Amino acid sequence: MNTSPNNWYVASWSKDLAVGEPLAMQVLGRPLVLWRGPKGEVSALDDRCVHRLAPLSRGRCEGANLRCRYHGMVFAPGGEVVEIPGQDEIPARARARAYPVLERHSWIWIWMGDPARADPDRIPAMVGLDDENYYLGAGTLDFAADAQLVRDNLLDFSHISYLHADSFALGDAYAKVPPRIVELPDGLQYQRWLENQELMPGNSMLVDQWSNYSFRAPGIITMATGAYPLGTARALDLGAPDPSLPGMNITFTNQAITPMSDRSTRYFFSWGPRRDCGTPELAEQMMALAYRAFTEDKEMVEAQQRMIDLDPSFPMLGTHSDVGVFRFNARLREIEAAEAAREAAEGCARVHLPVHAGAAE
Ligand code: FES
Ligand SMILES: [Fe+2]
């Protein structure tokens, strides 16, 4: 669970948070309650009533507010207590921690760190479930494992050839053809042409398969794939195809990895065809395949976690296919070191301020 709180994390699908029905979630080990007020607005607080620490997610929505169902304290969306039954005076410290939240691309995003840093522009461009150009299905799967192992799984697609040999059934090309990796300010982009591939299992037409996969901190993924006539990869000198280039089986997936605790991770994913390449029924079939394949990931990663926990000091052996894992984790450490240095500098400024102000009085 080694990612900074100063990130947007996906807390829920938007569709899974109904008006008036509080939802319990945990991110980075913190229990959270999310709820949607009468105008559809989303709020998030620590899921602990300040009175006797009962979970507020067992509470009741009252207009925009949330009432604890134990002894009835009422919390406003900003976290302040606005009613204590049987008591007129409300202490100033009667307040639950509130978190910045916003909805974008059909997800509810929560900022777990310094609210002053919660910049919505850090959420990348993605494809929502309502996008008029795609038919996408939505899924969620929990892993009983550290988010680090789920991230590492998704940073090394060589496992597709083996772990998903029967589900995705894509042969050994993913293990043998390395991607071109491009650095992003907040992660990595993998671009990969697989030449001379069957169009899909059961259709032996030969094509060049393209995928463009971005993996951003703290674990936000987008991937576009498409099939193009044989020779396209060479004609483009293995460069990216222009979106206007006619292709087949063009698909898009959005995915997010949210660390809930040290040993639990929620994986959110959508997948489906571009509308000119498929139908809503195809999106459903693709999601059934995704659930099958991602359950293979879940079972392997959970078994890997149990093995690691038997002896956490046991060393791993890096291979060429781990290059993305190493580069992303190095990138994450760089981003977080820069953030720590900035916080330390700002901390010094804060310490000096009162001294200066006091001297002026
Ligand atoms: S625990 Fe919430 S009001 Fe008592
Ligand atoms: Fe996988």
Coordinates of C-alpha atoms and ligand atoms in Angstrom, one line a residue:
M1 CA 0.0 0.0 0.0
N2 CA 2.9 2.2 -0.8
T3 CA 1.3 5.1 -2.6
S4 CA 0.9 8.7 -1.4
P5 CA -2.4 10.0 -0.1
N6 CA -1.9 13.0 -2.4
N7 CA -3.6 11.2 -5.3
W8 CA -7.1 10.8 -6.6
Y9 CA -8.4 7.3 -5.9
V10 CA -11.4 5.7 -7.4
A11 CA -13.8 5.0 -4.5
S12 CA -16.8 3.7 -6.4
W13 CA -18.7 3.5 -9.7
S14 CA -21.0 6.5 -9.8
K15 CA -23.9 4.2 -10.6
D16 CA -23.3 2.3 -7.4
L17 CA -24.0 5.2 -5.1
A18 CA -27.7 5.8 -4.9
V19 CA -29.3 9.0 -3.4
G20 CA -29.9 8.5 0.3
E21 CA -28.0 5.2 0.6
P22 CA -24.7 5.6 2.5
L23 CA -21.8 3.5 1.2
A24 CA -18.9 2.2 3.3
M25 CA -15.5 2.0 1.6
Q26 CA -11.9 1.9 2.8
V27 CA -9.0 3.6 1.0
L28 CA -5.4 3.5 2.3
G29 CA -6.6 1.9 5.4
R30 CA -9.0 4.7 6.3
P31 CA -12.7 3.8 6.7
L32 CA -14.9 6.1 4.7
V33 CA -18.6 6.8 4.2
L34 CA -19.8 8.2 0.9
W35 CA -23.3 9.4 0.3
R36 CA -25.3 11.3 -2.3
G37 CA -27.6 14.1 -1.3
P38 CA -30.9 15.0 -2.9
K39 CA -29.4 17.0 -5.7
G40 CA -27.0 14.1 -6.6
E41 CA -24.1 15.7 -4.8
V42 CA -21.5 13.3 -3.3
S43 CA -19.9 13.8 0.1
A44 CA -17.3 11.7 1.9
L45 CA -16.3 11.6 5.6
D46 CA -14.3 9.3 7.9
D47 CA -16.7 6.5 8.7
R48 CA -16.5 7.0 12.4
C49 CA -19.0 9.0 14.4
V50 CA -17.2 11.4 16.7
H51 CA -19.4 10.4 19.6
R52 CA -18.8 6.6 20.2
L53 CA -17.1 5.8 16.9
A54 CA -20.0 3.9 15.4
P55 CA -19.8 3.6 11.6
L56 CA -21.6 6.5 9.9
S57 CA -22.2 4.2 6.9
R58 CA -24.9 2.6 9.1
G59 CA -26.6 6.0 9.3
R60 CA -29.5 7.6 7.6
C61 CA -29.4 10.4 5.0
E62 CA -31.5 13.5 5.9
G63 CA -31.5 15.9 3.0
A64 CA -27.9 16.7 2.4
N65 CA -26.8 15.6 5.9
L66 CA -26.1 12.2 7.5
R67 CA -27.5 11.1 10.9
C68 CA -25.6 8.6 12.9
R69 CA -28.0 5.7 13.6
Y70 CA -26.6 5.0 17.1
H71 CA -27.4 8.1 19.2
G72 CA -28.5 10.4 16.4
M73 CA -25.8 13.0 15.8
V74 CA -26.2 14.8 12.5
F75 CA -23.2 15.6 10.2
A76 CA -23.2 18.1 7.4
P77 CA -21.3 17.3 4.2
G78 CA -18.4 19.3 5.4
G79 CA -18.0 17.0 8.4
E80 CA -19.3 19.5 11.1
V81 CA -21.9 18.2 13.6
V82 CA -25.0 20.3 13.3
E83 CA -27.2 18.5 15.8
I84 CA -26.6 16.6 19.0
P85 CA -29.9 15.2 20.3
G86 CA -30.7 16.4 23.8
Q87 CA -27.8 19.0 23.8
D88 CA -27.9 22.5 22.6
E89 CA -24.3 23.2 22.6
I90 CA -22.1 21.7 19.9
P91 CA -18.4 21.6 20.7
A92 CA -16.1 23.0 18.1
R93 CA -14.2 19.7 17.8
A94 CA -17.4 17.8 17.0
R95 CA -16.4 17.3 13.4
A96 CA -15.5 14.3 11.2
R97 CA -12.8 14.6 8.6
A98 CA -14.2 15.4 5.2
Y99 CA -12.5 14.5 1.9
P100 CA -12.6 16.2 -1.5
V101 CA -14.7 14.1 -3.9
L102 CA -15.7 14.5 -7.5
E103 CA -17.4 12.5 -10.2
R104 CA -15.7 12.0 -13.6
H105 CA -15.7 9.3 -16.2
S106 CA -18.5 7.4 -14.3
W107 CA -16.4 7.1 -11.2
I108 CA -16.4 8.8 -7.8
W109 CA -12.8 9.9 -7.1
I110 CA -11.6 10.8 -3.6
W111 CA -8.5 12.8 -2.6
M112 CA -6.9 11.2 0.5
G113 CA -4.2 13.8 1.2
D114 CA -3.9 17.6 1.6
P115 CA -7.1 19.1 0.3
A116 CA -5.2 22.1 -0.9
R117 CA -3.5 19.9 -3.5
A118 CA -6.7 18.3 -4.8
D119 CA -6.3 19.4 -8.4
P120 CA -9.1 17.8 -10.6
D121 CA -6.8 18.3 -13.7
R122 CA -4.7 15.4 -12.4
I123 CA -7.4 13.0 -13.4
P124 CA -6.5 11.8 -16.9
A125 CA -8.8 11.7 -20.0
M126 CA -10.8 8.5 -19.9
V127 CA -14.0 7.0 -21.5
G128 CA -17.1 7.1 -19.3
L129 CA -19.8 4.5 -19.5
D130 CA -22.1 7.1 -21.2
D131 CA -19.6 7.9 -24.0
E132 CA -21.4 8.0 -27.3
N133 CA -18.6 6.4 -29.2
Y134 CA -18.3 3.2 -27.1
Y135 CA -20.4 0.4 -25.6
L136 CA -18.7 -0.3 -22.3
G137 CA -19.6 -2.7 -19.5
A138 CA -18.5 -2.1 -15.8
G139 CA -17.0 -4.5 -13.3
T140 CA -15.4 -4.6 -9.9
L141 CA -13.3 -7.3 -8.3
D142 CA -11.6 -7.4 -4.8
F143 CA -8.1 -8.9 -4.4
A144 CA -7.0 -10.1 -0.9
A145 CA -3.5 -8.8 -1.7
D146 CA -1.4 -5.6 -1.5
A147 CA -2.2 -3.2 -4.3
Q148 CA 1.5 -3.3 -5.2
L149 CA 1.1 -6.9 -6.5
V150 CA -2.0 -5.9 -8.5
R151 CA -0.2 -3.0 -10.0
D152 CA 2.8 -5.2 -10.8
N153 CA 0.5 -7.7 -12.5
L154 CA -0.8 -5.0 -14.8
L155 CA 2.6 -3.6 -15.5
D156 CA 3.9 -6.9 -17.0
F157 CA 1.7 -8.3 -19.8
S158 CA 3.9 -11.2 -20.4
H159 CA 1.6 -13.1 -18.0
I160 CA -1.2 -12.9 -20.6
S161 CA 0.5 -15.6 -22.6
Y162 CA 0.4 -18.1 -19.7
L163 CA -2.0 -17.1 -17.0
H164 CA -4.7 -16.2 -19.6
A165 CA -3.8 -19.0 -22.1
D166 CA -7.3 -20.4 -22.0
S167 CA -9.3 -17.2 -21.4
F168 CA -7.8 -14.4 -23.6
A169 CA -6.1 -17.2 -25.7
L170 CA -3.7 -14.8 -27.4
G171 CA -0.7 -17.1 -27.9
D172 CA 2.8 -16.3 -26.8
A173 CA 3.3 -13.0 -28.6
Y174 CA 2.7 -10.9 -25.4
A175 CA 5.6 -12.8 -23.7
K176 CA 7.9 -12.5 -26.6
V177 CA 7.4 -9.0 -28.1
P178 CA 8.4 -6.2 -25.8
P179 CA 6.4 -3.0 -25.8
R180 CA 7.9 0.4 -26.5
I181 CA 7.7 2.2 -23.2
V182 CA 7.3 6.0 -23.1
E183 CA 7.7 8.0 -19.9
L184 CA 4.7 10.1 -18.8
P185 CA 4.9 12.8 -16.1
D186 CA 2.8 10.5 -13.8
G187 CA 3.6 7.0 -15.2
L188 CA 4.3 5.0 -18.3
Q189 CA 2.8 4.4 -21.7
Y190 CA 3.2 1.0 -23.4
Q191 CA 2.8 0.9 -27.1
R192 CA 2.9 -2.5 -28.8
W193 CA 2.4 -3.8 -32.3
L194 CA 1.9 -7.6 -32.5
E195 CA 2.3 -8.4 -36.2
N196 CA 0.9 -11.4 -38.1
Q197 CA -1.7 -12.3 -35.5
E198 CA -5.1 -14.0 -35.8
L199 CA -7.9 -11.4 -35.7
M200 CA -9.4 -13.2 -32.7
P201 CA -9.7 -16.7 -31.3
G202 CA -11.8 -18.6 -33.9
N203 CA -11.0 -16.1 -36.8
S204 CA -7.8 -17.0 -38.5
M205 CA -7.6 -13.8 -40.6
L206 CA -4.1 -12.4 -40.1
V207 CA -3.7 -8.8 -39.0
D208 CA -1.4 -6.5 -37.1
Q209 CA -2.7 -5.9 -33.5
W210 CA -2.1 -2.5 -31.9
S211 CA -2.4 -1.6 -28.2
N212 CA -1.7 1.7 -26.5
Y213 CA -1.7 1.3 -22.7
S214 CA -1.2 4.0 -20.1
F215 CA -0.5 3.3 -16.5
R216 CA -0.5 6.3 -14.2
A217 CA 0.0 6.9 -10.5
P218 CA -1.5 5.7 -8.2
G219 CA -2.9 2.9 -10.4
I220 CA -5.0 4.4 -13.2
I221 CA -5.1 2.6 -16.5
T222 CA -6.4 3.3 -20.0
M223 CA -5.9 1.1 -23.0
A224 CA -7.0 1.3 -26.6
T225 CA -6.6 -1.7 -28.9
G226 CA -7.3 -2.3 -32.6
A227 CA -6.6 -4.6 -35.4
Y228 CA -5.3 -3.3 -38.8
P229 CA -4.5 -4.9 -42.1
L230 CA -1.2 -6.8 -42.3
G231 CA 1.7 -4.5 -43.0
T232 CA 0.2 -1.5 -41.2
A233 CA 2.8 -1.8 -38.3
R234 CA 5.7 -1.7 -40.8
A235 CA 4.1 1.0 -42.9
L236 CA 3.9 3.2 -39.7
D237 CA 7.4 2.2 -38.7
L238 CA 5.8 0.7 -35.5
G239 CA 4.4 4.2 -34.7
A240 CA 0.9 4.8 -33.4
P241 CA -2.0 4.6 -35.9
D242 CA -4.0 7.8 -36.4
P243 CA -7.5 7.4 -34.8
S244 CA -9.0 8.1 -38.3
L245 CA -7.3 5.0 -39.7
P246 CA -10.0 2.4 -40.4
G247 CA -9.5 -0.6 -38.1
M248 CA -11.3 -3.6 -36.8
N249 CA -12.1 -4.7 -33.2
I250 CA -11.3 -1.3 -31.8
T251 CA -11.8 -1.4 -28.1
F252 CA -11.2 0.7 -25.0
T253 CA -10.8 -0.2 -21.3
N254 CA -10.5 2.0 -18.2
Q255 CA -9.2 0.5 -15.0
A256 CA -8.4 1.7 -11.5
I257 CA -6.6 0.0 -8.6
T258 CA -7.6 1.3 -5.2
P259 CA -5.6 0.1 -2.1
M260 CA -8.2 -0.5 0.6
S261 CA -5.8 -1.9 3.2
D262 CA -2.4 -3.7 3.3
R263 CA -4.0 -6.9 2.1
S264 CA -7.1 -5.8 0.2
T265 CA -7.4 -4.0 -3.1
R266 CA -10.4 -3.1 -5.2
Y267 CA -10.1 -3.3 -9.0
F268 CA -12.5 -1.3 -11.1
F269 CA -12.7 -2.0 -14.8
S270 CA -14.8 -1.2 -17.9
W271 CA -14.3 -2.7 -21.4
G272 CA -16.1 -2.7 -24.7
P273 CA -16.0 -2.0 -28.4
R274 CA -16.1 1.3 -30.3
R275 CA -19.6 1.6 -31.6
D276 CA -18.7 1.1 -35.2
C277 CA -16.9 -2.1 -34.2
G278 CA -19.5 -3.8 -32.1
T279 CA -22.8 -3.9 -30.2
P280 CA -23.9 -3.7 -26.5
E281 CA -24.1 -7.6 -26.6
L282 CA -20.5 -7.7 -27.6
A283 CA -19.6 -5.5 -24.7
E284 CA -21.4 -8.0 -22.4
Q285 CA -19.5 -10.9 -23.9
M286 CA -16.2 -9.0 -23.5
M287 CA -17.0 -8.3 -19.8
A288 CA -17.8 -12.0 -19.2
L289 CA -14.3 -12.7 -20.7
A290 CA -12.8 -10.0 -18.5
Y291 CA -14.3 -11.4 -15.4
R292 CA -13.0 -14.8 -16.2
A293 CA -9.5 -13.6 -17.0
F294 CA -9.3 -11.1 -14.1
T295 CA -10.4 -13.9 -11.7
E296 CA -7.4 -15.8 -13.0
D297 CA -5.3 -12.8 -12.0
K298 CA -7.0 -12.6 -8.6
E299 CA -6.4 -16.2 -7.8
M300 CA -2.8 -16.1 -8.8
V301 CA -2.0 -12.8 -7.1
E302 CA -3.7 -13.9 -3.9
A303 CA -1.7 -17.1 -3.9
Q304 CA 1.5 -15.1 -4.6
Q305 CA 0.7 -12.9 -1.6
R306 CA 0.3 -15.9 0.7
M307 CA 3.6 -17.2 -0.5
I308 CA 5.3 -13.8 0.0
D309 CA 3.8 -13.5 3.5
L310 CA 5.3 -16.9 4.5
D311 CA 8.7 -15.3 4.2
P312 CA 8.7 -11.6 3.2
S313 CA 12.5 -11.6 3.1
F314 CA 12.7 -14.2 0.3
P315 CA 14.2 -12.5 -2.8
M316 CA 12.6 -12.2 -6.2
L317 CA 14.5 -12.7 -9.5
G318 CA 14.0 -9.8 -12.0
T319 CA 13.7 -10.7 -15.7
H320 CA 13.5 -8.7 -18.9
S321 CA 9.7 -8.7 -18.7
D322 CA 9.8 -6.8 -15.4
V323 CA 11.2 -3.7 -17.1
G324 CA 7.9 -1.8 -16.8
V325 CA 7.4 -2.9 -13.2
F326 CA 10.8 -1.5 -12.3
R327 CA 10.4 1.7 -14.3
F328 CA 7.0 2.5 -12.9
N329 CA 8.0 1.8 -9.4
A330 CA 11.1 4.0 -9.8
R331 CA 8.9 6.7 -11.3
L332 CA 6.5 6.5 -8.3
R333 CA 9.4 6.8 -5.9
E334 CA 10.6 9.9 -7.8
I335 CA 7.2 11.5 -7.8
E336 CA 6.8 10.8 -4.0
A337 CA 10.3 12.0 -3.2
A338 CA 9.6 15.3 -5.0
E339 CA 6.4 15.6 -3.1
A340 CA 8.1 14.9 0.3
A341 CA 10.8 17.5 -0.5
R342 CA 8.1 20.1 -1.4
E343 CA 6.2 19.3 1.8
A344 CA 9.3 19.6 3.9
A345 CA 10.1 23.0 2.3
E346 CA 6.5 24.2 3.0
G347 CA 6.7 22.8 6.5
C348 CA 9.8 25.0 7.2
A349 CA 7.9 28.0 5.8
R350 CA 4.9 27.2 8.1
V351 CA 7.2 26.9 11.2
H352 CA 8.9 30.2 10.5
L353 CA 5.7 32.1 9.9
P354 CA 4.3 32.4 13.4
V355 CA 7.8 33.4 14.7
H356 CA 7.8 36.2 12.2
A357 CA 4.2 37.2 12.9
G358 CA 4.8 37.1 16.7
A359 CA 7.8 39.4 16.3
A360 CA 5.7 41.9 14.4
E361 CA 3.0 42.2 17.1
Ligands
FES1 S1 -22.0 6.9 18.1 FE1 -22.9 8.3 16.8 S2 -24.2 9.4 17.9 FE2 -23.4 8.0 19.3
FE2 FE -4.0 -10.5 -16.2

